[in-house]
Amino acid sequence: MIGDGFRWLVERAHFPVGFCATFARGMSPEELLDRLGCDPEHTAVRIAMDAEDLRDDLTADDEETIVAVVRSGSRAGWAFGLEDVTLYAADPRVLSRVSVGTEVASLRRDAAHGEVWFELWRDGRPVEHRVVRDPDELTDLEDELGIDAPVLELLSPTVELLTGFARWDD
């Protein structure tokens, strides 16, 4: 599923089962989906409800198989993908493959554990792995890990959604 901007992410601000958000520098949404191993036959522009229906239809074909549906878009030179039930893209083998030749940031929340995890990968290798309890915990990443402002601008609202913590401006 391909879209632009964060409108669909905000539409799904409540993820009771958890989710995984993957950000890849310098990629198109289509390339990110390809590197994630998405089936081109099912890649199309869809709204959130259509994506849920697709996942339900594919799962109904084989009740024992869990189907990952990834919605993607781009912003500020980064492609992003969101799984709103599964954590397929959080697998280290997937992150290694997706990050070859680029930089990938991953945020995920597993509802069973309630923790939010941040990972940074560069050129197939892990650089950082940490629990995030508050969006402000990512502010040191720019200096510490050399992450630039555009990805921090992408990560901050996502962390707010993941942690359930939103900053309120006075």
Steps between C-alpha positions, in 0.01 A plus 500: 500500500654829399402848613663834572534680829381405846123541458440124508737457795305755701173330396626188681635674809381219725669164446374261768697205362819700442676605182830530322609815312803478270675805350758469219715787373503581130249233395169523326204335672500239223866412558442469874208263440715298260787472750254398770395215271145619435300323231478733195165341411347656812682837484254781434371827639255416778341678793537349850166317484590340166836389641325337795255327265791370288677362807177332616438353152854364470491360852162335438658294221726330755395545861841389630694761303544851634509749215703820528349799323737795464380849411765735369568857399783751495599825660816712512707250298400200711263219405297359785293188548252411772376161612208553733477145637814305413868565576645336187725797412655496850674169427879560498535308171245732338658816645842385382370440146303827483790712629763385247643816343293733717377579850187354659325603821244266654244565773275229632265424784404148592172529692583183694803668659388862476850625422602723211826408329718716276762351270738664257671301225761618248612303198374167630632538856333600829618830648257556789230310688316658793171518687324836460260620769458860385556683167758724668726196541571519127631857510855388578514282190597783268836553672552151640425303184530760226132490409391816323202722576266367226485150645457636852202699371356174365575298811365739761129485406530125450648456848219711641251260344693192607547605861162666539692808615430824317667832570269791561624844395413779742 
